[in-house]
Amino acid sequence: MLKKIFYLVFLLQIFYPTLVKSQDISLYTQINGRYDFTFIGNTMNPDENTFQYPTFLYTQSSATLNLDVNDRIERAYLYWAGSGTGDTEIKLNGIDITPDALSTVIGTSSNLTYFSAFKDITSFVQTTGNGTYTLSDFDLNSLVTTYYNNATQFGGWAILVVYENPNLTLNQLNIYQGLEALSPNLPLGILDNMTIQLDNLYLISNTGAKIGFIAWEGDRFIQVSERLTFTANGTTNILSNTLNPSNNAFNGTNTETNSTTLYNMDLDVYSIENYIVPGTTSATVSLQSGQDYVMLNTVVTKLNSQLPDATIVLENPTSVCDSRDVNIDYIVSNLNSTEVLQANTPITFYIGTQAIGTTFTQNIIPIGASENGNITLSIPTTIPLNFTLTAVVDDTGNGTGIAPELIETNNSFQIEIQLIVSPTFNTLENITSCNLGLTRGLFDFSNYSELVKTNPSHIVSFHESYEDAVQNTNSILNSSNYEALTTPKEIFVRIDNGCFSITSFFLLTENCPPTVYNAVSPNGDFSNDTFFIEGLRDVFVNFELLIYNRWGKHLWTGNNNKPDWDGYVEEGVGNTQAPAGTYYYILHLNDPNYPEPLTGYLYLNK
């Protein structure tokens, strides 16, 4: 950060920038359980900054992590900061590191920029464990001469390590991060201040309560009206300890190692046991300075907080066609917690604001564990087919729970539900075709697959029996040229949208007018050997056909049981074959639709 130099007031007036506050510090993550935290890190500055000194920065430095044997690393976050817009290609123990996030502040009077970078390195530190960590390839030397007139040539890095130990109390760790800056104004002593809101707290005991900070560019020898305070439950207290006097909180120290040579950065932890009481849910941290510039990057709190944290997830909703019952699986978890979740914790299901069912957990759910359940809900008829189902755990049915939780805003889960009902359909007309004999007929009902639909997405199939339609088996494939051997024939139609409906129509035949072929040549060549009338036999089964010669003499009588006439003369004397010539017929169809006989002539050719 920029800092004012006591003995060069004129330089302050020229070079001293006003920093624009950057990303607000806010809650990044919350970790609950038997956890604590520590910092390691180091500066890149060879000495405390003053005007045009030092003239270089180190490009690497090291720090040692030394956790106890029972400590298990849960999280690890790397921060590095310095002059400029950001060195985003560094190494940690020889491994290339690029930031997950980069924040900057700009000195408006000089347009000088300062940065802080962040990287989640949890898996890296879990694998590496205790030992020396060296951050290298962090080279800001090209910027030193630009920044050292303001005495703001600096660089440094830190790792926040969260660890679990079974001997710890059940704690709640809140990690807040961003990048905010104090920027006092001229003349000296005109204060700048910032306040950081710490929400999502729930304190059950003040034992071991502490707060830690990662800050940059604080100067040991500048302590004009510099103060760090903590406010909870309406009471404000100044934070200080042996390394950090009440008037010089940001002074290049590391309270984890008792170092006083962490030039231009601070890794400090303060006890707040005496400043916070059980039941506290929020607090604030305030910083002020009359000269020193401070970039605040990270705030961490550890509070003893033995509470459950119930969450719920809904899965696998199922319903039966034309039913308003929905069966659904749910998982109640107590993952991010510091206490078991009691049995008989209520779970209420809502559609909008309407509660439609309540159930309860069956067992005590341990810290970090879950319980599976299932429920069938009856959906009121006033609810549409498509709706949003909301499940709220620790809800008695009126929006209130039975016990406090670490987080009271993560108890609900929503899922979209669609009830399926059998599809509606259009009525289909019966289809009539010509009788091809003994009520046989050919039919084309291929267009019925579209005519029956009320929704283009419906799937339609045709079946010869109701059972086949229900089972969706043996579908008719030749709907454009279907032969019904006998009629009436009922065709069943299945309309499917996940559920299905079945309708039907009939295939019918009618006796169409016969077609007479009036040329006969009974010569055995299989062409016109008999008097053939198409659409007569097995259609008009009671027909009577009479053949006469030109003088009106009756020669032959035919019906459905006799073969076609080939010139044979019944009761003929001598020759029983009629000679070539013209003959006449009278065809009685004996069908109510054809009351008049058909008459005409035919020519017999020998």
Coordinates of C-alpha atoms in Angstrom, one line a residue:
M1 CA 0.0 0.0 0.0
L2 CA 1.0 3.6 -0.3
K3 CA 2.4 5.1 2.9
K4 CA 3.2 8.6 4.0
I5 CA 6.8 9.5 4.8
F6 CA 7.2 11.8 7.8
Y7 CA 10.1 13.7 6.6
L8 CA 9.1 14.3 3.0
V9 CA 5.7 16.1 3.2
F10 CA 6.2 17.6 -0.2
L11 CA 6.7 14.2 -1.7
L12 CA 3.4 13.1 -0.1
Q13 CA 1.6 15.9 -1.8
I14 CA 3.1 14.8 -5.2
F15 CA 2.9 11.0 -5.0
Y16 CA 0.4 10.0 -2.3
P17 CA -2.6 8.4 -4.1
T18 CA -6.1 7.9 -3.0
L19 CA -7.0 4.2 -3.5
V20 CA -10.3 3.1 -4.9
K21 CA -11.8 0.4 -2.7
S22 CA -12.1 -2.7 -4.7
Q23 CA -14.0 -6.0 -4.2
D24 CA -16.0 -5.8 -0.9
I25 CA -15.0 -8.4 1.6
S26 CA -17.8 -10.9 2.1
L27 CA -18.4 -14.5 3.2
Y28 CA -16.5 -16.9 0.9
T29 CA -17.2 -20.1 2.7
Q30 CA -18.3 -21.6 6.0
I31 CA -16.8 -24.8 7.6
N32 CA -18.3 -26.5 10.6
G33 CA -16.9 -29.3 12.7
R34 CA -13.8 -29.9 14.8
Y35 CA -11.8 -27.4 12.8
D36 CA -9.2 -24.6 13.4
F37 CA -7.0 -22.5 11.2
T38 CA -3.5 -21.2 10.9
F39 CA -1.5 -19.0 8.5
I40 CA 1.9 -19.4 7.0
G41 CA 3.6 -17.1 4.5
N42 CA 6.5 -14.7 3.9
T43 CA 7.3 -11.3 2.5
M44 CA 9.3 -10.6 -0.7
N45 CA 10.7 -7.4 0.8
P46 CA 14.3 -7.5 2.1
D47 CA 13.5 -4.6 4.6
E48 CA 10.9 -2.2 5.6
N49 CA 9.8 0.3 2.9
T50 CA 11.0 3.9 2.9
F51 CA 11.4 6.4 0.2
Q52 CA 13.4 4.8 -2.7
Y53 CA 14.5 2.0 -0.4
P54 CA 14.8 -1.0 -0.8
T55 CA 15.7 -1.0 -4.5
F56 CA 14.8 -4.6 -5.2
L57 CA 12.4 -7.3 -4.1
Y58 CA 13.1 -11.0 -3.6
T59 CA 11.6 -13.3 -6.3
Q60 CA 11.1 -16.2 -3.8
S61 CA 10.7 -16.8 -0.1
S62 CA 9.8 -19.7 2.1
A63 CA 7.7 -20.6 5.1
T64 CA 7.1 -23.8 7.1
L65 CA 3.9 -25.6 7.9
N66 CA 4.1 -27.6 11.1
L67 CA 0.8 -29.1 12.1
D68 CA 0.3 -31.7 14.8
V69 CA 0.3 -35.4 14.0
N70 CA -3.5 -35.6 14.5
D71 CA -4.3 -32.5 12.4
R72 CA -5.9 -33.4 9.0
I73 CA -5.8 -30.7 6.4
E74 CA -9.3 -29.7 5.2
R75 CA -8.8 -26.6 3.1
A76 CA -5.8 -24.5 1.9
Y77 CA -6.0 -21.2 0.1
L78 CA -3.0 -19.3 -1.3
Y79 CA -3.0 -15.5 -1.5
W80 CA -0.2 -13.4 -3.0
A81 CA -0.1 -9.6 -3.4
G82 CA 2.1 -6.7 -4.4
S83 CA 2.7 -3.7 -6.6
G84 CA 1.3 -3.7 -10.1
T85 CA -1.6 -5.3 -11.8
G86 CA -0.6 -8.8 -10.8
D87 CA 2.0 -11.5 -11.4
T88 CA -0.2 -14.4 -12.4
E89 CA 2.5 -16.9 -13.2
I90 CA 4.2 -18.0 -10.1
K91 CA 5.4 -21.3 -8.7
L92 CA 4.8 -23.0 -5.4
N93 CA 7.4 -25.7 -4.6
G94 CA 8.2 -25.7 -8.3
I95 CA 4.6 -26.2 -9.4
D96 CA 3.1 -23.6 -11.7
I97 CA 0.3 -21.6 -10.1
T98 CA -2.2 -19.3 -11.8
P99 CA -4.9 -17.5 -9.8
D100 CA -8.6 -18.4 -9.5
A101 CA -9.3 -14.8 -8.8
L102 CA -7.5 -11.5 -9.1
S103 CA -8.5 -8.2 -7.4
T104 CA -6.9 -4.7 -7.8
V105 CA -7.0 -1.3 -6.3
I106 CA -5.8 1.8 -8.1
G107 CA -4.2 5.0 -6.7
T108 CA -6.2 7.6 -8.4
S109 CA -3.7 10.5 -8.1
S110 CA -0.8 8.5 -9.5
N111 CA -2.8 5.7 -11.3
L112 CA -0.6 3.1 -9.6
T113 CA -2.2 -0.3 -9.2
Y114 CA -1.9 -2.9 -6.5
F115 CA -3.2 -6.4 -6.6
S116 CA -4.1 -9.5 -4.6
A117 CA -4.5 -13.0 -6.2
F118 CA -6.2 -16.1 -4.8
K119 CA -5.8 -19.8 -5.5
D120 CA -7.5 -22.8 -3.9
I121 CA -4.6 -25.2 -3.3
T122 CA -6.3 -27.7 -1.0
S123 CA -5.3 -30.9 -2.8
F124 CA -1.7 -29.6 -3.2
V125 CA -1.3 -29.0 0.5
Q126 CA -3.1 -32.2 1.5
T127 CA -0.6 -34.1 -0.6
T128 CA 2.5 -32.1 0.5
G129 CA 1.6 -31.9 4.2
N130 CA 4.0 -30.5 6.7
G131 CA 7.3 -29.0 5.5
T132 CA 8.7 -26.0 3.7
Y133 CA 6.7 -24.2 1.1
T134 CA 8.6 -21.9 -1.3
L135 CA 6.9 -19.4 -3.5
S136 CA 9.1 -18.5 -6.5
D137 CA 9.1 -16.8 -9.9
F138 CA 7.3 -13.9 -8.2
D139 CA 9.2 -11.1 -9.8
L140 CA 8.0 -7.5 -9.3
N141 CA 11.5 -5.9 -9.7
S142 CA 10.6 -4.2 -13.0
L143 CA 8.1 -2.1 -11.0
V144 CA 10.3 -1.1 -8.1
T145 CA 11.5 2.2 -9.5
T146 CA 8.0 3.1 -10.4
Y147 CA 6.7 2.4 -6.9
Y148 CA 9.6 3.2 -4.6
N149 CA 9.0 7.0 -4.8
N150 CA 5.8 6.2 -3.0
A151 CA 7.5 3.6 -0.8
T152 CA 5.0 1.1 -2.0
Q153 CA 7.3 -1.5 -3.7
F154 CA 6.1 -4.7 -2.0
G155 CA 5.2 -8.3 -2.5
G156 CA 4.2 -11.1 -0.2
W157 CA 2.3 -14.4 0.0
A158 CA 0.3 -16.4 2.6
I159 CA -1.5 -19.7 2.9
L160 CA -4.6 -20.1 5.0
V161 CA -4.8 -23.7 6.2
V162 CA -7.9 -25.1 7.8
Y163 CA -7.4 -28.4 9.6
E164 CA -9.5 -30.9 11.5
N165 CA -8.5 -32.5 14.8
P166 CA -10.7 -34.9 16.8
N167 CA -9.6 -33.2 20.1
L168 CA -10.9 -29.8 19.0
T169 CA -14.3 -28.4 20.1
L170 CA -17.1 -28.3 17.5
N171 CA -16.4 -25.0 15.8
Q172 CA -17.7 -22.8 13.0
L173 CA -15.1 -21.2 10.7
N174 CA -16.2 -18.4 8.5
I175 CA -13.8 -17.2 5.8
Y176 CA -14.5 -13.7 4.4
Q177 CA -12.4 -12.4 1.5
G178 CA -12.2 -9.7 -1.0
L179 CA -9.9 -6.6 -1.3
E180 CA -10.5 -3.4 0.5
A181 CA -8.0 -0.5 1.2
L182 CA -7.6 2.2 3.8
S183 CA -6.5 5.5 2.3
P184 CA -6.0 8.4 4.7
N185 CA -6.2 11.9 3.3
L186 CA -3.9 14.8 3.7
P187 CA -3.0 16.5 6.0
L188 CA -1.8 13.8 8.4
G189 CA -4.3 12.6 10.9
I190 CA -7.3 12.9 8.6
L191 CA -8.7 9.4 9.1
D192 CA -9.9 6.8 6.7
N193 CA -11.8 3.8 7.9
M194 CA -13.6 0.7 6.7
T195 CA -16.1 -1.7 8.4
I196 CA -16.4 -5.3 7.5
Q197 CA -19.7 -7.0 8.2
L198 CA -19.4 -10.6 9.6
D199 CA -22.7 -12.4 9.2
N200 CA -23.8 -16.0 9.4
L201 CA -22.4 -16.4 13.0
Y202 CA -24.0 -18.5 15.7
L203 CA -22.1 -18.7 18.9
I204 CA -22.9 -21.3 21.6
S205 CA -19.8 -20.7 23.7
N206 CA -17.1 -18.1 23.6
T207 CA -14.3 -20.6 24.5
G208 CA -11.5 -20.4 22.0
A209 CA -13.2 -17.7 19.9
K210 CA -10.6 -16.0 17.6
I211 CA -10.3 -13.8 14.5
G212 CA -7.5 -13.7 12.0
F213 CA -6.4 -11.3 9.2
I214 CA -4.4 -11.4 6.0
A215 CA -3.4 -7.8 5.2
W216 CA -0.8 -6.1 3.0
E217 CA 1.4 -3.1 3.0
G218 CA 1.2 -2.1 6.7
D219 CA 4.3 -0.3 8.1
R220 CA 5.8 -0.9 11.5
F221 CA 7.0 2.7 11.9
I222 CA 3.7 4.4 10.9
Q223 CA 1.1 4.4 13.6
V224 CA -0.9 7.6 13.3
S225 CA -4.4 6.9 14.7
E226 CA -4.2 3.3 13.5
R227 CA -6.8 1.1 15.2
L228 CA -8.5 -2.3 14.7
T229 CA -11.8 -2.9 16.5
F230 CA -14.3 -5.7 16.9
T231 CA -17.9 -5.0 17.6
A232 CA -20.5 -7.5 18.8
N233 CA -23.8 -7.2 20.6
G234 CA -23.4 -3.4 20.8
T235 CA -20.0 -3.4 22.4
T236 CA -16.8 -2.3 20.6
N237 CA -13.4 -3.5 21.7
I238 CA -9.9 -2.6 20.4
L239 CA -8.0 -5.6 19.2
S240 CA -4.4 -5.9 20.3
N241 CA -1.8 -8.3 21.5
T242 CA 1.9 -8.4 22.3
L243 CA 3.0 -8.1 18.6
N244 CA 0.2 -5.7 17.6
P245 CA -0.2 -2.6 19.8
S246 CA -3.6 -1.0 20.0
N247 CA -2.3 1.9 17.8
N248 CA -0.3 -0.1 15.3
A249 CA -2.3 -3.3 14.2
F250 CA -0.7 -3.5 10.8
N251 CA 3.0 -3.5 11.4
G252 CA 4.6 -6.4 9.5
T253 CA 4.0 -9.2 12.1
N254 CA 3.0 -12.8 12.1
T255 CA 1.4 -13.9 15.4
E256 CA 1.5 -17.6 14.4
T257 CA 5.4 -17.5 14.4
N258 CA 5.9 -14.3 16.5
S259 CA 7.8 -12.8 13.6
T260 CA 8.3 -9.0 13.6
T261 CA 10.1 -9.0 10.2
L262 CA 7.2 -9.9 7.9
Y263 CA 7.8 -6.6 6.1
N264 CA 4.7 -4.9 4.6
M265 CA 2.3 -7.7 5.3
D266 CA 0.5 -9.1 8.4
L267 CA -0.7 -12.5 9.4
D268 CA -2.3 -11.8 12.7
V269 CA -4.7 -13.7 15.0
Y270 CA -6.5 -12.2 18.0
S271 CA -8.5 -13.9 20.7
I272 CA -12.1 -12.5 21.0
E273 CA -13.2 -14.8 23.9
N274 CA -13.9 -11.7 26.0
Y275 CA -15.6 -9.7 23.3
I276 CA -18.4 -12.1 22.2
V277 CA -21.2 -13.9 24.0
P278 CA -23.3 -17.0 23.3
G279 CA -26.1 -16.4 20.8
T280 CA -24.1 -13.9 18.8
T281 CA -25.2 -14.1 15.1
S282 CA -23.3 -11.1 13.6
A283 CA -20.4 -8.8 14.3
T284 CA -18.3 -6.1 12.6
V285 CA -14.6 -5.5 12.2
S286 CA -13.5 -1.8 11.8
L287 CA -10.2 -0.4 10.7
Q288 CA -9.0 3.2 10.8
S289 CA -5.7 4.9 9.9
G290 CA -4.5 8.5 9.8
Q291 CA -1.4 7.7 7.7
D292 CA -0.6 4.1 7.1
Y293 CA -2.1 2.4 4.0
V294 CA -3.6 -1.0 4.5
M295 CA -5.0 -3.5 2.1
L296 CA -7.2 -6.0 3.8
N297 CA -7.6 -9.3 2.0
T298 CA -9.0 -12.0 4.3
V299 CA -10.8 -12.3 7.6
V300 CA -11.3 -15.6 9.4
T301 CA -13.3 -16.3 12.5
K302 CA -13.4 -19.4 14.7
L303 CA -16.4 -19.7 17.0
N304 CA -17.6 -22.6 19.2
S305 CA -20.9 -23.4 17.7
Q306 CA -22.6 -26.8 18.4
L307 CA -25.6 -26.8 16.1
P308 CA -27.0 -29.1 13.3
D309 CA -27.5 -27.9 9.8
A310 CA -30.3 -29.7 8.0
T311 CA -30.6 -29.8 4.3
I312 CA -32.8 -31.8 1.9
V313 CA -32.6 -33.0 -1.7
L314 CA -35.6 -34.4 -3.7
E315 CA -35.1 -37.2 -6.2
N316 CA -36.9 -39.6 -8.5
P317 CA -40.5 -38.3 -8.5
T318 CA -42.9 -40.8 -10.0
S319 CA -46.6 -40.9 -10.6
V320 CA -49.1 -43.3 -12.1
C321 CA -51.1 -42.3 -15.2
D322 CA -54.4 -40.5 -14.3
S323 CA -53.4 -40.4 -10.6
R324 CA -52.7 -37.3 -8.5
D325 CA -50.4 -39.2 -6.1
V326 CA -46.7 -38.5 -6.4
N327 CA -44.1 -40.8 -4.9
I328 CA -40.7 -39.1 -4.3
D329 CA -37.4 -39.9 -2.6
Y330 CA -35.7 -37.4 -0.3
I331 CA -32.3 -37.2 1.4
V332 CA -31.9 -35.2 4.6
S333 CA -28.3 -34.3 5.4
N334 CA -26.5 -32.9 8.4
L335 CA -23.2 -32.2 6.5
N336 CA -22.0 -28.7 7.3
S337 CA -22.8 -29.0 11.0
T338 CA -21.3 -29.1 14.5
E339 CA -24.0 -31.2 16.2
V340 CA -26.2 -34.2 15.4
L341 CA -29.6 -33.6 13.9
Q342 CA -32.3 -35.0 16.2
A343 CA -34.8 -37.7 15.1
N344 CA -38.3 -36.6 14.3
T345 CA -37.1 -33.4 12.6
P346 CA -40.2 -32.4 10.5
I347 CA -40.2 -32.1 6.7
T348 CA -43.0 -30.2 5.1
F349 CA -43.9 -30.2 1.4
Y350 CA -45.3 -27.2 -0.2
I351 CA -46.9 -26.2 -3.6
G352 CA -46.6 -22.5 -3.5
T353 CA -47.7 -21.5 0.0
Q354 CA -50.0 -24.5 0.4
A355 CA -48.6 -27.3 2.7
I356 CA -49.7 -30.7 1.2
G357 CA -47.8 -33.1 3.5
T358 CA -45.5 -33.5 6.4
T359 CA -43.2 -36.3 7.5
F360 CA -40.3 -36.7 9.9
T361 CA -36.8 -38.0 10.0
Q362 CA -36.5 -41.4 11.6
N363 CA -33.1 -41.5 13.2
I364 CA -30.5 -39.2 14.8
I365 CA -28.4 -38.0 11.8
P366 CA -24.7 -37.7 12.9
I367 CA -22.4 -34.8 11.8
G368 CA -21.6 -35.3 8.2
A369 CA -24.2 -38.0 7.6
S370 CA -27.5 -38.3 5.8
E371 CA -30.8 -40.2 5.9
N372 CA -32.9 -41.4 3.0
G373 CA -36.6 -41.4 3.0
N374 CA -39.7 -41.7 0.7
I375 CA -43.1 -40.2 0.8
T376 CA -46.3 -40.4 -1.4
L377 CA -48.0 -37.0 -1.7
S378 CA -51.6 -36.6 -2.8
I379 CA -51.8 -33.5 -5.0
P380 CA -55.1 -31.5 -4.6
T381 CA -57.3 -31.2 -7.7
T382 CA -56.9 -27.4 -7.6
I383 CA -53.2 -27.8 -8.4
P384 CA -52.4 -27.8 -12.2
L385 CA -50.7 -30.7 -13.8
N386 CA -47.3 -28.9 -13.9
F387 CA -46.1 -27.4 -10.6
T388 CA -43.1 -26.8 -8.4
L389 CA -42.8 -28.9 -5.3
T390 CA -40.8 -27.5 -2.4
A391 CA -39.5 -29.5 0.5
V392 CA -38.5 -27.7 3.7
V393 CA -36.7 -29.6 6.4
D394 CA -37.1 -28.4 10.0
D395 CA -40.5 -27.0 9.2
T396 CA -43.6 -28.0 11.2
G397 CA -45.9 -26.9 8.4
N398 CA -46.2 -23.2 9.2
G399 CA -42.7 -22.0 8.3
T400 CA -41.2 -22.5 11.7
G401 CA -38.7 -25.1 12.9
I402 CA -38.1 -27.0 16.1
A403 CA -34.5 -26.1 16.8
P404 CA -31.9 -23.5 15.8
E405 CA -29.4 -24.4 13.1
L406 CA -26.0 -23.1 11.9
I407 CA -27.6 -21.9 8.7
E408 CA -31.3 -21.2 8.6
T409 CA -31.5 -20.3 4.9
N410 CA -30.6 -23.6 3.3
N411 CA -33.4 -25.9 4.4
S412 CA -35.4 -26.0 1.2
F413 CA -35.2 -27.8 -2.1
Q414 CA -37.4 -27.4 -5.2
I415 CA -38.2 -29.8 -8.0
E416 CA -40.5 -29.5 -11.0
I417 CA -43.3 -32.1 -11.2
Q418 CA -45.6 -33.0 -14.1
L419 CA -48.6 -35.2 -13.5
I420 CA -49.4 -37.3 -16.5
V421 CA -53.0 -37.9 -17.6
S422 CA -54.2 -40.0 -20.5
P423 CA -54.3 -38.0 -23.7
T424 CA -57.4 -36.6 -25.2
F425 CA -58.2 -37.6 -28.8
N426 CA -60.4 -36.9 -31.7
T427 CA -63.2 -39.3 -32.6
L428 CA -62.6 -41.4 -35.7
E429 CA -65.3 -42.2 -38.3
N430 CA -65.9 -45.8 -39.4
I431 CA -64.4 -46.6 -42.8
T432 CA -66.5 -48.4 -45.5
S433 CA -65.0 -50.2 -48.5
C434 CA -66.4 -52.4 -51.3
N435 CA -67.1 -56.0 -50.3
L436 CA -64.6 -58.1 -52.1
G437 CA -66.4 -61.3 -51.1
L438 CA -67.8 -62.7 -48.0
T439 CA -67.4 -59.2 -46.4
R440 CA -63.6 -59.1 -47.1
G441 CA -62.3 -55.6 -47.9
L442 CA -59.1 -53.5 -48.4
F443 CA -58.7 -50.3 -46.4
D444 CA -56.4 -47.3 -46.0
F445 CA -56.6 -45.6 -42.6
S446 CA -53.0 -44.3 -42.5
N447 CA -54.1 -40.7 -42.2
Y448 CA -56.0 -41.6 -39.0
S449 CA -52.7 -41.5 -37.1
E450 CA -52.8 -37.7 -37.4
L451 CA -56.5 -37.2 -37.4
V452 CA -56.8 -38.8 -34.0
K453 CA -54.2 -36.6 -32.3
T454 CA -55.0 -33.5 -30.2
N455 CA -51.2 -32.9 -29.7
P456 CA -48.6 -33.4 -32.4
S457 CA -46.2 -35.1 -29.9
H458 CA -48.6 -38.0 -29.2
I459 CA -47.6 -41.4 -30.5
V460 CA -50.3 -43.4 -32.3
S461 CA -50.4 -47.1 -33.1
F462 CA -53.1 -49.4 -34.5
H463 CA -53.9 -52.8 -33.2
E464 CA -56.4 -55.7 -34.0
S465 CA -57.4 -56.3 -30.4
Y466 CA -57.9 -54.3 -27.3
E467 CA -55.4 -56.4 -25.4
D468 CA -52.7 -55.7 -28.0
A469 CA -53.4 -52.0 -27.7
V470 CA -53.1 -52.0 -23.9
Q471 CA -49.9 -54.0 -24.1
N472 CA -48.7 -52.0 -27.1
T473 CA -47.9 -55.2 -29.1
N474 CA -48.6 -56.5 -32.6
S475 CA -49.2 -53.1 -34.1
I476 CA -50.6 -52.9 -37.6
L477 CA -47.8 -51.9 -40.0
N478 CA -49.7 -51.8 -43.3
S479 CA -52.4 -49.2 -42.4
S480 CA -52.4 -47.9 -46.0
N481 CA -53.4 -51.2 -47.5
Y482 CA -55.0 -53.3 -44.7
E483 CA -57.0 -56.4 -45.7
A484 CA -59.9 -57.2 -43.4
L485 CA -60.9 -60.9 -44.1
T486 CA -64.2 -60.3 -42.5
T487 CA -66.2 -57.2 -41.6
P488 CA -67.3 -55.5 -39.5
K489 CA -63.7 -55.3 -38.1
E490 CA -62.9 -53.2 -35.1
I491 CA -59.5 -51.5 -35.2
F492 CA -58.1 -50.3 -31.8
V493 CA -56.0 -47.1 -31.7
R494 CA -53.5 -46.4 -28.9
I495 CA -52.6 -42.7 -28.3
D496 CA -49.5 -42.4 -26.1
N497 CA -48.0 -39.5 -24.2
G498 CA -46.4 -41.5 -21.4
C499 CA -49.9 -42.5 -20.4
F500 CA -52.2 -43.8 -23.1
S501 CA -55.8 -43.7 -24.3
I502 CA -57.5 -46.2 -26.5
T503 CA -60.2 -45.5 -29.0
S504 CA -61.4 -47.6 -32.0
F505 CA -63.3 -47.4 -35.3
F506 CA -64.8 -50.1 -37.5
L507 CA -64.0 -51.3 -41.0
L508 CA -67.2 -51.9 -42.9
T509 CA -67.9 -53.3 -46.4
E510 CA -70.8 -52.6 -48.7
N511 CA -71.9 -54.3 -51.9
C512 CA -70.8 -52.1 -54.7
P513 CA -72.3 -52.3 -58.1
P514 CA -71.0 -55.3 -60.1
T515 CA -69.0 -54.9 -63.3
V516 CA -70.2 -57.0 -66.3
Y517 CA -67.6 -58.3 -68.8
N518 CA -69.9 -59.2 -71.8
A519 CA -67.5 -61.0 -74.1
V520 CA -67.3 -64.8 -73.8
S521 CA -65.0 -67.1 -75.8
P522 CA -65.1 -70.6 -74.2
N523 CA -62.1 -72.0 -76.1
G524 CA -60.0 -73.1 -73.2
D525 CA -57.4 -70.3 -73.5
F526 CA -58.1 -69.1 -70.0
S527 CA -59.2 -65.7 -71.3
N528 CA -62.9 -64.9 -71.2
D529 CA -63.8 -68.5 -71.1
T530 CA -66.9 -67.7 -69.1
F531 CA -69.4 -64.9 -68.6
F532 CA -67.6 -63.1 -65.7
I533 CA -69.2 -60.4 -63.6
E534 CA -66.8 -58.8 -61.2
G535 CA -68.0 -58.0 -57.7
L536 CA -70.9 -60.5 -57.9
R537 CA -69.9 -63.9 -56.4
D538 CA -69.7 -64.1 -52.6
V539 CA -70.9 -60.5 -52.6
F540 CA -74.5 -60.7 -53.7
V541 CA -74.8 -64.2 -52.3
N542 CA -78.5 -64.5 -53.3
F543 CA -78.2 -63.3 -56.9
E544 CA -80.0 -65.0 -59.8
L545 CA -78.6 -64.7 -63.3
L546 CA -80.8 -65.6 -66.3
I547 CA -79.5 -66.0 -69.9
Y548 CA -81.7 -65.7 -73.0
N549 CA -81.2 -66.0 -76.7
R550 CA -82.2 -63.3 -79.1
W551 CA -85.7 -64.8 -79.4
G552 CA -86.3 -64.7 -75.7
K553 CA -85.8 -68.3 -75.0
H554 CA -84.4 -69.0 -71.5
L555 CA -81.2 -71.0 -71.8
W556 CA -79.5 -70.9 -68.3
T557 CA -80.0 -69.9 -64.7
G558 CA -77.0 -69.1 -62.5
N559 CA -76.5 -68.3 -58.8
N560 CA -73.7 -68.1 -56.1
N561 CA -73.5 -71.9 -56.0
K562 CA -73.0 -72.5 -59.8
P563 CA -70.0 -71.8 -62.0
D564 CA -70.0 -69.0 -64.4
W565 CA -71.9 -69.6 -67.8
D566 CA -69.7 -70.9 -70.6
G567 CA -72.4 -71.3 -73.2
Y568 CA -74.0 -74.3 -71.7
V569 CA -77.7 -74.7 -72.5
E570 CA -79.8 -76.2 -69.8
E571 CA -82.3 -78.7 -71.0
G572 CA -81.0 -78.4 -74.5
V573 CA -82.0 -81.0 -77.0
G574 CA -79.1 -82.6 -78.9
N575 CA -76.3 -80.0 -78.7
T576 CA -76.0 -78.4 -75.2
Q577 CA -73.6 -75.7 -76.3
A578 CA -75.1 -72.4 -77.5
P579 CA -73.8 -71.2 -80.9
A580 CA -71.9 -68.1 -81.3
G581 CA -74.0 -65.0 -81.3
T582 CA -75.6 -62.3 -79.1
Y583 CA -77.4 -63.3 -75.9
Y584 CA -79.2 -61.4 -73.2
Y585 CA -79.0 -61.5 -69.4
I586 CA -81.2 -60.5 -66.5
L587 CA -79.3 -60.2 -63.2
H588 CA -81.4 -60.1 -60.0
L589 CA -79.1 -59.1 -57.2
N590 CA -81.8 -59.7 -54.5
D591 CA -80.3 -56.9 -52.5
P592 CA -82.4 -54.1 -50.9
N593 CA -80.0 -51.5 -52.2
Y594 CA -80.5 -52.8 -55.7
P595 CA -84.2 -53.5 -56.2
E596 CA -84.2 -53.4 -60.0
P597 CA -82.5 -56.1 -62.0
L598 CA -79.5 -55.4 -64.2
T599 CA -80.0 -56.2 -67.8
G600 CA -77.8 -56.3 -70.9
Y601 CA -76.3 -58.4 -73.6
L602 CA -73.3 -60.5 -74.1
Y603 CA -71.6 -61.9 -77.1
L604 CA -70.6 -65.5 -77.3
N605 CA -67.7 -66.2 -79.6
K606 CA -66.7 -69.8 -80.5

